[in-house]
Coordinates of C-alpha atoms (C1' of nucleotides) in Angstrom, one line a residue:
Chain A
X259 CA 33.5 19.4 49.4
X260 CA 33.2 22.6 47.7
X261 CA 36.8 24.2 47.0
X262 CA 36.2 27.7 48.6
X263 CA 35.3 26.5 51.9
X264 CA 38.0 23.8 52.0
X265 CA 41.7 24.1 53.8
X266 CA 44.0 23.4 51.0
X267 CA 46.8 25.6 51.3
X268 CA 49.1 24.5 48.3
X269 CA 51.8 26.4 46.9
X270 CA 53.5 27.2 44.2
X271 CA 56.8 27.5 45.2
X272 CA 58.2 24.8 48.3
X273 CA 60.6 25.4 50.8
X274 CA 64.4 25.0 50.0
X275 CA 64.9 21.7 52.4
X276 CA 62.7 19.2 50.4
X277 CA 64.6 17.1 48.2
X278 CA 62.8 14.0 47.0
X279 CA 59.7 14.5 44.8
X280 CA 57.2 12.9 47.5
X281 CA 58.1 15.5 50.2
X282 CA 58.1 18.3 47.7
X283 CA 54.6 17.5 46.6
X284 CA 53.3 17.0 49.6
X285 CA 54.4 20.3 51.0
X286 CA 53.1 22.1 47.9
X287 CA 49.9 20.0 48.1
X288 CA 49.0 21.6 51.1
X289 CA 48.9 18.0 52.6
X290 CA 51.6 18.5 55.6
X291 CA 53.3 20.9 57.6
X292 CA 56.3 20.2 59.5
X293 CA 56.5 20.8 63.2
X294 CA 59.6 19.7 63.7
X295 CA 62.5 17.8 62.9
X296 CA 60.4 14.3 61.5
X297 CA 57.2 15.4 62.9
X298 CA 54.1 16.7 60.4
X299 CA 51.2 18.5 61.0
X300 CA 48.8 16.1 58.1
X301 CA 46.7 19.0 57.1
X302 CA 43.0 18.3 55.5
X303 CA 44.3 17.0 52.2
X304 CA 47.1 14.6 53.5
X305 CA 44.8 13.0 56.6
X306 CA 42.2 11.9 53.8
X307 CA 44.8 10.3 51.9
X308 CA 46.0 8.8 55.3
X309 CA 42.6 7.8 56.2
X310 CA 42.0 5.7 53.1
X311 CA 45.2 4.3 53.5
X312 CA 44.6 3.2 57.0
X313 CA 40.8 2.1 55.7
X314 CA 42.3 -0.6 53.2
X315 CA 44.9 -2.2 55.6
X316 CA 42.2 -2.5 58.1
X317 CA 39.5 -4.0 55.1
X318 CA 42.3 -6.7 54.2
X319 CA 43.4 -7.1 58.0
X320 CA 40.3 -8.0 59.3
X321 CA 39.5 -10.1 55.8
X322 CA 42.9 -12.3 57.1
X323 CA 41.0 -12.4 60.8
X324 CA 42.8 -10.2 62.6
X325 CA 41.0 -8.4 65.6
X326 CA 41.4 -4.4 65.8
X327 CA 41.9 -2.7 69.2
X328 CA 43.8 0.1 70.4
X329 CA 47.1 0.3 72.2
X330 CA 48.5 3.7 74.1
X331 CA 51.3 5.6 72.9
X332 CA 52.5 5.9 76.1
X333 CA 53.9 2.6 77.7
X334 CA 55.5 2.6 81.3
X335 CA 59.2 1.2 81.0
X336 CA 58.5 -1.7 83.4
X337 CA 57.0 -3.8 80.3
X338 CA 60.0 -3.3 78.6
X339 CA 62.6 -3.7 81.5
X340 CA 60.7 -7.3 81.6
X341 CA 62.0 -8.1 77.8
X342 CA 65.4 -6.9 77.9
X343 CA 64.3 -3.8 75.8
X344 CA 64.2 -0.9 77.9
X345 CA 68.1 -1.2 77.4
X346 CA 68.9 -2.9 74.3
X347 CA 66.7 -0.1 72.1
X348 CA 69.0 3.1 73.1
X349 CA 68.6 6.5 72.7
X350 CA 66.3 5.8 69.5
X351 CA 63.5 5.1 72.2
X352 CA 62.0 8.2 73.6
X353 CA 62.0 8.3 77.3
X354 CA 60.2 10.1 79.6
X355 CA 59.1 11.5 83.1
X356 CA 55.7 11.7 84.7
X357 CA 55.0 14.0 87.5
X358 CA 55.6 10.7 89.9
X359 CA 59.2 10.0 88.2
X360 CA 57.4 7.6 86.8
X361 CA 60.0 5.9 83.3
X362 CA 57.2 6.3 80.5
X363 CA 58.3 5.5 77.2
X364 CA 56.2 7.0 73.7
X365 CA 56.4 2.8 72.0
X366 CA 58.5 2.3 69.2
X367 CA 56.2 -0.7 68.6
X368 CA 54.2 -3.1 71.1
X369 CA 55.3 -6.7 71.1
X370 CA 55.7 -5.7 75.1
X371 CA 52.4 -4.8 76.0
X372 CA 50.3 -7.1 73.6
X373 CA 52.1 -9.8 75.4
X374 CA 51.2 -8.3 78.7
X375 CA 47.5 -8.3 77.8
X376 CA 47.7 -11.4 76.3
X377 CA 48.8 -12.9 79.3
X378 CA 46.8 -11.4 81.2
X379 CA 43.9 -12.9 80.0
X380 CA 44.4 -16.0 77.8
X381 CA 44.8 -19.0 79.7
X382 CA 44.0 -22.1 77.0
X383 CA 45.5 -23.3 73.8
X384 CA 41.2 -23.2 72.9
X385 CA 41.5 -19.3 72.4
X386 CA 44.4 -19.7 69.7
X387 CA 45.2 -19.0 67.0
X388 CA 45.0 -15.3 67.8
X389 CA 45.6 -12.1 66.0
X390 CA 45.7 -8.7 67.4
X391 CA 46.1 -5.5 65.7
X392 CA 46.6 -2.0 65.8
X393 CA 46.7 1.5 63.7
X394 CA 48.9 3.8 66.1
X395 CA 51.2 6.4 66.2
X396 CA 54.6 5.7 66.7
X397 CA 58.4 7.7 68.0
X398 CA 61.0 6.6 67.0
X399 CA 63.9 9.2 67.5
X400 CA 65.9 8.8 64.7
X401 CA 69.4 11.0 64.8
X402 CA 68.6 12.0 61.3
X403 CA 64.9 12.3 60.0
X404 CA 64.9 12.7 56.3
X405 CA 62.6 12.2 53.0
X406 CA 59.4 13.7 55.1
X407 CA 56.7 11.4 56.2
X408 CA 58.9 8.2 54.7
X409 CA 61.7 8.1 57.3
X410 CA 59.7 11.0 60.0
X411 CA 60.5 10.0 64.0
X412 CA 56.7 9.7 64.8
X413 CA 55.0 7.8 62.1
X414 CA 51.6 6.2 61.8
X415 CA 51.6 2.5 61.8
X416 CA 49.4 -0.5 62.1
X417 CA 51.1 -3.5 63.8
X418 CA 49.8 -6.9 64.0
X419 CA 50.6 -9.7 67.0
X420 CA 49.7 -13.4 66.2
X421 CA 50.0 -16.0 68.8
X422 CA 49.9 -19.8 68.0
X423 CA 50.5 -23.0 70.0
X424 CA 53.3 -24.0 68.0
X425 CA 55.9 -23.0 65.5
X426 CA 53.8 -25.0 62.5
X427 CA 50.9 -22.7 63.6
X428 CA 52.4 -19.9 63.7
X429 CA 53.7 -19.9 60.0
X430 CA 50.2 -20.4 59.2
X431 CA 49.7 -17.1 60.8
X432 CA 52.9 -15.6 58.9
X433 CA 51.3 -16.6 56.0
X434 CA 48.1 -15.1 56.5
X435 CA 49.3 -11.8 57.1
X436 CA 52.2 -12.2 54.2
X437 CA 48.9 -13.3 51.8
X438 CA 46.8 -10.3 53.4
X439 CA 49.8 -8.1 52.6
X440 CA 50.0 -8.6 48.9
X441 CA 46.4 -7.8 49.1
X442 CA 46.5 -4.1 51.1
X443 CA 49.1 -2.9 49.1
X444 CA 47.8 -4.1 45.1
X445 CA 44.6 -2.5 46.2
X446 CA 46.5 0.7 46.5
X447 CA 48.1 0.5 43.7
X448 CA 50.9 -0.7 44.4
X449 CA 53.2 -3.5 42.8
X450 CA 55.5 -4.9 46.2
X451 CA 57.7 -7.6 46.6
X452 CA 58.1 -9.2 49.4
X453 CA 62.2 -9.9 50.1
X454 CA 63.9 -11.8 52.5
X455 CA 64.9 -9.4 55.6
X456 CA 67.3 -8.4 58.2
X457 CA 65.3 -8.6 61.4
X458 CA 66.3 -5.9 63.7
X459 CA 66.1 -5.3 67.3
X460 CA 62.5 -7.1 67.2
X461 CA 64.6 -10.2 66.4
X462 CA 63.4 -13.6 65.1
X463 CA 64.5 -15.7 62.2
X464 CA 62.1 -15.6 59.7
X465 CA 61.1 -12.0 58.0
X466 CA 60.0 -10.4 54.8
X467 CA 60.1 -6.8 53.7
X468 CA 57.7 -5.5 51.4
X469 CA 59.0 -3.4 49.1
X470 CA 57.8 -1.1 46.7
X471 CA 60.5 -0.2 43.7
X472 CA 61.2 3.4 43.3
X473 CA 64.4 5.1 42.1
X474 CA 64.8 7.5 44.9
X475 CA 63.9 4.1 47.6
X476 CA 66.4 3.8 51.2
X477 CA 67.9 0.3 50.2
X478 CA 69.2 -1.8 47.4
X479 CA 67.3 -4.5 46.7
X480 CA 67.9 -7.7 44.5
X481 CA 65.3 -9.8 42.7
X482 CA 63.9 -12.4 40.2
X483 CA 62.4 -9.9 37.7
X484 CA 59.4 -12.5 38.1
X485 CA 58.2 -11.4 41.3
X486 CA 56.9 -8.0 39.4
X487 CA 54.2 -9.5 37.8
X488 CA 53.2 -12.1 39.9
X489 CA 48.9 -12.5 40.8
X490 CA 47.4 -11.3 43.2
X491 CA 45.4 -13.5 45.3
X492 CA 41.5 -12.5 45.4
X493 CA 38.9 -11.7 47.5
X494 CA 37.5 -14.9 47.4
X495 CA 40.9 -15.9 49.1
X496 CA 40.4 -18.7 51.7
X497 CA 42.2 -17.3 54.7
X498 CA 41.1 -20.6 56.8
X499 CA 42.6 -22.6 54.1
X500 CA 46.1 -23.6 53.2
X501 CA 47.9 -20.1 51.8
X502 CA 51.8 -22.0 51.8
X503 CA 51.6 -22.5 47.8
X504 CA 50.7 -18.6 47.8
X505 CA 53.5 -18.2 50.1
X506 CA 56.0 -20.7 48.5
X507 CA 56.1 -19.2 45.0
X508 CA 57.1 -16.2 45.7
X509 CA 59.6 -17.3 47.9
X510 CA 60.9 -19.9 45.8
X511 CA 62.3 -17.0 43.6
X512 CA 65.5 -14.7 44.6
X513 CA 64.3 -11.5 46.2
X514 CA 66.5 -10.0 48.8
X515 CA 67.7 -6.5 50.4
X516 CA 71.2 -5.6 50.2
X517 CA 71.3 -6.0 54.0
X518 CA 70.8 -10.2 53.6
X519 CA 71.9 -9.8 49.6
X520 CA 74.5 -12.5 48.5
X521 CA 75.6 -11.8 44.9
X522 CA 77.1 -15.8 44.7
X523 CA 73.9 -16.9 45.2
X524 CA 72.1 -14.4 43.5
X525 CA 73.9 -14.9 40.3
X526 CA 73.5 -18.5 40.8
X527 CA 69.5 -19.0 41.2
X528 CA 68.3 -16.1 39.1
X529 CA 69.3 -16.4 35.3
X530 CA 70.9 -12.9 34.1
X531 CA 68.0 -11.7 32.0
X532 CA 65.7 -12.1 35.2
X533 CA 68.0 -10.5 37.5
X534 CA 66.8 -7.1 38.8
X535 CA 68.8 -4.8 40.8
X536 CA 67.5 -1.5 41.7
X537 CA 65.8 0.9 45.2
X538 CA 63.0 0.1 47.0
X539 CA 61.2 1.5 49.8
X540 CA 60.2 -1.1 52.9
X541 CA 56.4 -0.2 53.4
X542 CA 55.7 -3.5 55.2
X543 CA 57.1 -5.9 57.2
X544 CA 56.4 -9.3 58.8
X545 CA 58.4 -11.7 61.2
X546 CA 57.9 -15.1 63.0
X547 CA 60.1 -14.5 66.0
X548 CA 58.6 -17.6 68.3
X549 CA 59.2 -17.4 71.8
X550 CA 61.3 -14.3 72.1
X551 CA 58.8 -12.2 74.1
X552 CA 56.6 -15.4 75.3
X553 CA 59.3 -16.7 77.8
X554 CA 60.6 -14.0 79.4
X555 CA 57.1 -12.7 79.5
X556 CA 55.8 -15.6 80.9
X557 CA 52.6 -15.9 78.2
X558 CA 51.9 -19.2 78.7
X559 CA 48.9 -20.9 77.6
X560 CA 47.7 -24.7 78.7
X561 CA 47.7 -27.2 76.2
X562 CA 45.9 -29.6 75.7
X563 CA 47.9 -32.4 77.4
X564 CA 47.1 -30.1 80.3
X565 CA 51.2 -28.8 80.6
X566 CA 52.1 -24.5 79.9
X567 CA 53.7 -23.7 76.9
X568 CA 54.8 -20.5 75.6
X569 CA 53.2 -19.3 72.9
X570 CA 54.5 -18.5 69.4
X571 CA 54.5 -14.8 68.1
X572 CA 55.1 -12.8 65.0
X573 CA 54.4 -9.3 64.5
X574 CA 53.6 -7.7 61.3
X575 CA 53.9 -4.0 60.3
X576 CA 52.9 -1.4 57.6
X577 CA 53.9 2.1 57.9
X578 CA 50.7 3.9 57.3
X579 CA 52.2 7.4 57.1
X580 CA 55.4 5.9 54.9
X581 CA 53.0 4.6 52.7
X582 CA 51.6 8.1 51.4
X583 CA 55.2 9.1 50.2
X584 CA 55.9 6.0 48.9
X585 CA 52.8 5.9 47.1
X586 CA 54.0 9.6 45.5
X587 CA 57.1 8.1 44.7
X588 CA 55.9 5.4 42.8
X589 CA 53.0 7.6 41.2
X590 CA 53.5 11.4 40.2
X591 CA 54.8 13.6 37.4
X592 CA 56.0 16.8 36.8
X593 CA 52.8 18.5 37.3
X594 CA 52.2 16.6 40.4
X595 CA 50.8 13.9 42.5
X596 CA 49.0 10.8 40.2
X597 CA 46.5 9.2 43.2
X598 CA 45.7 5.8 42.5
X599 CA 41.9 5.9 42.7
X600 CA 41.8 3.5 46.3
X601 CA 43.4 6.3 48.2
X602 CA 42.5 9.6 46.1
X603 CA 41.3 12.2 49.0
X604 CA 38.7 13.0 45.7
X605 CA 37.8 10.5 43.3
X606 CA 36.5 13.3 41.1
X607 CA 37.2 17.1 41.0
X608 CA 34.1 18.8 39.2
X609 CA 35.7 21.9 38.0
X610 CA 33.9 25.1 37.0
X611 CA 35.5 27.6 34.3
X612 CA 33.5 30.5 35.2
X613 CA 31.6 30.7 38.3
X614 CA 29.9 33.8 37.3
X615 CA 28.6 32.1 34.5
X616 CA 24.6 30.6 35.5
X617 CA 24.1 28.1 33.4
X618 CA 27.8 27.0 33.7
X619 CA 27.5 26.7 37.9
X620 CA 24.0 25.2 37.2
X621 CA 25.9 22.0 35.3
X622 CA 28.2 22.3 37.9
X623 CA 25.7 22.1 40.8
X624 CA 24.0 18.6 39.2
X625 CA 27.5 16.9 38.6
X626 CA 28.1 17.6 42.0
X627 CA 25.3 16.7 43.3
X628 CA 24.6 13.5 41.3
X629 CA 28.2 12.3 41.9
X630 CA 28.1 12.8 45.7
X631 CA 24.7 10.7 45.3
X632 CA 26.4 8.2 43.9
X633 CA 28.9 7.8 46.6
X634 CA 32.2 9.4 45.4
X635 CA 34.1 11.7 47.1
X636 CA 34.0 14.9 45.5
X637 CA 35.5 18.4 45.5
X638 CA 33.9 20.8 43.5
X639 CA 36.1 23.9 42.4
X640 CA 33.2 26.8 42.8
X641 CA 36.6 29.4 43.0
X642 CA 36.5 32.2 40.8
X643 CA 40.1 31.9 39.8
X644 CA 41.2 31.3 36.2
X645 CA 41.5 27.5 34.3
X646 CA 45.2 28.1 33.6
X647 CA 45.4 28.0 37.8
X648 CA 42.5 25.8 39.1
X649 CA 43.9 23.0 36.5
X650 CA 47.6 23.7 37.4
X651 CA 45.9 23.0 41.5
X652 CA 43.9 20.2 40.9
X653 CA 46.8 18.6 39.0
X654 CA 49.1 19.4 41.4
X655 CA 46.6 17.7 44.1
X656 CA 46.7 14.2 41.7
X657 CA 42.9 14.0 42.0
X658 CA 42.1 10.7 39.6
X659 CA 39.5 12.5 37.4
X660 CA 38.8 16.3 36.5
X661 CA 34.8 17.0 35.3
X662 CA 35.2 20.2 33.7
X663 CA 32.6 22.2 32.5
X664 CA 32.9 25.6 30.9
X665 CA 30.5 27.8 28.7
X666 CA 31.9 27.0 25.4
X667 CA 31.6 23.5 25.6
X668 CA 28.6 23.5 27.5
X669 CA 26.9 25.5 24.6
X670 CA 27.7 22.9 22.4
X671 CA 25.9 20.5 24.5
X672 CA 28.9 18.6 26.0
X673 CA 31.2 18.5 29.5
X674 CA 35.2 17.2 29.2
X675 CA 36.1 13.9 31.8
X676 CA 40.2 14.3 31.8
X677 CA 42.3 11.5 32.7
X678 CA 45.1 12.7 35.3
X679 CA 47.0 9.8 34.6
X680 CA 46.7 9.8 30.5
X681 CA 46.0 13.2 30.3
X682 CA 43.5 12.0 27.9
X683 CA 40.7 14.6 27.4
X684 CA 36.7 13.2 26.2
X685 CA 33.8 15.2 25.6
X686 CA 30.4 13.6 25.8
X687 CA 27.2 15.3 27.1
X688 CA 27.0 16.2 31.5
X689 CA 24.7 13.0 32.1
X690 CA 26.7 10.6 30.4
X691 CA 30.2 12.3 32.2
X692 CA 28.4 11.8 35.2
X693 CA 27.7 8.4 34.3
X694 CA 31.3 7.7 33.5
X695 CA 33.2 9.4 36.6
X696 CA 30.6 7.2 39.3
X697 CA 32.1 4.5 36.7
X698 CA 35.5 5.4 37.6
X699 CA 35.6 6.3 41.1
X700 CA 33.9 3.3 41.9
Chain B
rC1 C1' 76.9 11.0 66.2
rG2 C1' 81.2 12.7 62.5
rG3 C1' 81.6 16.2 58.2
rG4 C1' 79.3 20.3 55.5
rG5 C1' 75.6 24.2 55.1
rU6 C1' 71.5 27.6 56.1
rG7 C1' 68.6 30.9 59.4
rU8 C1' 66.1 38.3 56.6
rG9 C1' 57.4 39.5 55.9
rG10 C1' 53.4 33.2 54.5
rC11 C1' 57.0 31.0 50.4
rG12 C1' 61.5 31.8 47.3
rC13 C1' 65.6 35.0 47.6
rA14 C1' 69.1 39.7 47.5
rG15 C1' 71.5 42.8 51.1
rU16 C1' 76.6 40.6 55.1
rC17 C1' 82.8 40.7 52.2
rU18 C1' 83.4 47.0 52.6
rG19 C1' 78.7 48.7 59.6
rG20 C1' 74.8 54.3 58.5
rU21 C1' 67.6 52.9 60.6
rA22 C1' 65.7 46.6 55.1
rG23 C1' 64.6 45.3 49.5
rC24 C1' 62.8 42.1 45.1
rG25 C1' 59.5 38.2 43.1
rC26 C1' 55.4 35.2 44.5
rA27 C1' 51.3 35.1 47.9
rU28 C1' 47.6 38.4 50.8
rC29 C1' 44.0 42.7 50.9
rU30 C1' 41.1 46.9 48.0
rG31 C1' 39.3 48.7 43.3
rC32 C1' 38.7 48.3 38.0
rU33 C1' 39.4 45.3 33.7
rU34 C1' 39.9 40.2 32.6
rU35 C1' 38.5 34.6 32.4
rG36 C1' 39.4 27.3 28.1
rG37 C1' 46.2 26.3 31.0
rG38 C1' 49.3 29.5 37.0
rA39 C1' 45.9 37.4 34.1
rG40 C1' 46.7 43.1 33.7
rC41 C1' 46.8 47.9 35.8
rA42 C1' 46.5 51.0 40.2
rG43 C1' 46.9 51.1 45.4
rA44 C1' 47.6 48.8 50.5
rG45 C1' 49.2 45.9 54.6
rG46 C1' 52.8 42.7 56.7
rG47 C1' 59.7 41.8 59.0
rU48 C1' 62.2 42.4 67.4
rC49 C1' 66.9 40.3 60.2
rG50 C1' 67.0 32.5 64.7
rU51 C1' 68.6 33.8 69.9
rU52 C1' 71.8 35.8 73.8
rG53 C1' 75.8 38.6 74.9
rG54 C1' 80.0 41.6 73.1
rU55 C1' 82.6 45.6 69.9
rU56 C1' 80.9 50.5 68.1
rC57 C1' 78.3 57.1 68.1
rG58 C1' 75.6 53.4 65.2
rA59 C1' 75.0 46.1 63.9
rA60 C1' 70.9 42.1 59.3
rU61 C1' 76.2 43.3 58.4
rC62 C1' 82.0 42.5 62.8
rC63 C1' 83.2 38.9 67.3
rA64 C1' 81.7 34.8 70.8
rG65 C1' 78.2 31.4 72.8
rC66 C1' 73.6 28.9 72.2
rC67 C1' 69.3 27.1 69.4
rA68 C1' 66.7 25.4 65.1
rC69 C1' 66.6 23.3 60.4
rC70 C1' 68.8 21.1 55.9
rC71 C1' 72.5 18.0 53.1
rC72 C1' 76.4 13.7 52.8
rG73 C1' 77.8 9.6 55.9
rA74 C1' 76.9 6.0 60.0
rC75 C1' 71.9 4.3 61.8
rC76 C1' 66.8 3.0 61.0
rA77 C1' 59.4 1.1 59.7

RNA sequence: CGGGGUGUGGCGCAGUCUGGUAGCGCAUCUGCUUUGGGAGCAGAGGGUCGUUGGUUCGAAUCCAGCCACCCCGACCA
């Protein structure tokens, strides 16, 4: 993408009402534009970052088994009349009016209608274990909307449904999706620990949060300092196979939000050199919550002894949009955004120091070209504005890697690859800083 | 939903107390000069002062209602 025919309108100055850092930068990124109360416009910039995003958690989703599909955001009320819902969620739910009087609802979530369809068409225990999923956008209409896209009243989200025979089937699921979990959110760079949960008006009695640690996080959370640094499991993880000592040794340890946090036993399990106490931000979430939408539902499937039993659920969610502010908030400085390279909207930002300068745009021109070749995404910075700004922008913008090439340096025979994160400047001749961003981005 | 605050060119603000036909910085446009860390000079454009009503010869300014947004709390992916 060449800079002067892209839509990035940053700025240098942000309006008075952002507070924390991820909303600032995002505003002065150019990557949203608020619409109202909660609700964001996700200008060029922010929607690439939103689309990689999405593009992991679907990579690791389907790695785990789960089936993608697409659910409405409009949902008629009779679904949740069925469950109990339609009343218990309040005037967080968004209701509304067709032109028939029709009760539409804009979902919250979709344990509901999955079950519907699920009933609808799966008859034998032969079809299970199943897991459905979807990336979509939700309203919830929060009395206060705060932080930007971390606590906004429509979000993006991608929630998950399994459905098992029974209960020892569906913690095989949970586990699944708690193992694919660890895995979305390391490849995006981030460190989460998953902590024992408050369940909420989706109910159950098993849940963990996923949390990302981050000064200016919505809850206090409590941990064994342990969990930081625990491995990741890789792609060569067996998702068929048995994921509970995955499972168990994280949960063996103390990790818990202030909501289910008992201090007794906290001081008790964890010794006080491992005992961690600080803000996180909830990016994920995943609950077994059995039969609670199966029975009154009616989503029954036929065992194999030839008698109906209801099936076992769980539902498992990661706020999509959160996820970009939480990612800021856990990577940035004071000259901006740091993108981990997995959901950088550039891997590499080829910059030009003087674009009336041929031999300069000529560099310029092959970098580009060559890194687009090589399957990066790229913005090139043709602009004729002056280093000073087009460094302040692209820093600003977090983009991973800056190729800059000016005349001095290219008279000398060299090109500079700067770090974002390090800051650390090299010079080496155009091919081989070609040869070292594909490196990178890749 | 309780408490507090703010609405004035795209953004940040002054002007409101003490009523007299709207101003500054940044951004934008034109021209010239500049170009390795947010350039300089000269010129230009852009605002029903959130909204409705009231007071007044006259309202951004005073009064009342409404709306929107922000902050603290309660609540929440």
């Amino acid at each position: 993408m060449r800079l002067s025919r892209y839509f990035l309108p940053v700025q240098k100055e942000v309006p008075s009402e952002a507070q924390i850092v991820s909303h600032r930068l995002m505003l002065r990124a150019g990557m949203i534009r608020q619409e109202a109360a909660g609700i964001y416009a996700w200008l060029p910039l922010g929607f690439a970052v939103l689309e990689k995003i999405k593009q992991i958690v679907r990579e690791e989703m389907n790695r785990a088994g789960a089936i993608e599909m697409l659910m409405p955001t409009l949902q008629p009320s009779e679904l949740w009349k069925e469950t109990g819902r339609y009343e218990a969620y309040g005037p967080e739910m968004l209701r509304i009016q067709d032109r028939h009087e029709r009760e539409l609802l804009y979902g919250p979530t979709n344990e509901d209608m999955i079950t519907e369809i699920f009933r609808a068409y799966v008859k034998s225990y032969k079809a299970l274990p199943l897991n459905l999923y979807h990336t979509q956008w939700k309203f919830r209409d929060e009395t206060r909307p705060r932080f930007g896209v971390m606590r906004g009243r429509e979000f993006l989200m991608k929630d998950a449904y399994s459905f098992d025979l029974d209960a020892a089937g569906a913690r095989k699921s949970y586990n699944r999706m708690y193992v694919a979990y660890l895995r979305a959110f390391s490849r995006m760079g981030l460190k989460t620990i998953p902590m024992r949960a408050e369940t909420g008006p989706i109910g159950g009695d098993l849940s963990h949060e996923f949390i990302v640690l981050a000064e200016t996080g919505e809850s206090g959370v409590f941990c064994h300092q342990d969990l930081l640094d625990m491995p990741i499991p890789g792609e060569d993880t067996d998702f068929d196979g048995d994921l509970e000592p995955i499972v168990q040794q994280r949960t063996a340890l103390y990790a818990a939000t202030e909501d289910v946090h008992d201090q007794a036993r906290f001081e008790k399990e964890v010794p006080p050199e491992k005992r961690l106490s600080a803000r996180g931000i909830e990016v994920g979430q995943v609950f077994y919550f059995g039969t609670k939408y199966s029975v009154p539902m009616k989503a029954v499937v036929t065992g194999p002894d030839g008698k109906d039993v209801p099936i076992e659920g769980g539902s498992y969610g990661i706020g999509v949009s959160r996820l970009v502010g939480a990612i800021i908030e856990a990577s940035h400085d004071d000259k901006g955004v740091i993108w981990p390279d997995a959901v950088a909207p550039f891997n590499v930002a080829v910059v030009n120091l003087r674009s009336d300068d041929a031999a300069v745009s000529s560099a310029c021109e092959t970098a580009y070209d060559q890194l687009q070749k090589a399957g990066l995404d790229v913005l090139y910075d043709d602009t004729a504005d002056r280093p000073g700004a087009k460094l302040s922008t692209l820093e600003l913008i977090g983009i991973p890697t800056l190729l800059v090439i000016g005349p001095k340096g290219l008279k000398a025979g060299v090109v500079e690859v700067k770090d974002r994160r390090t800051g650390v400047t090299e010079e080496m001749p155009l091919e081989a800083a070609i040869a070292r961003c594909a490196r990178k981005g890749s």
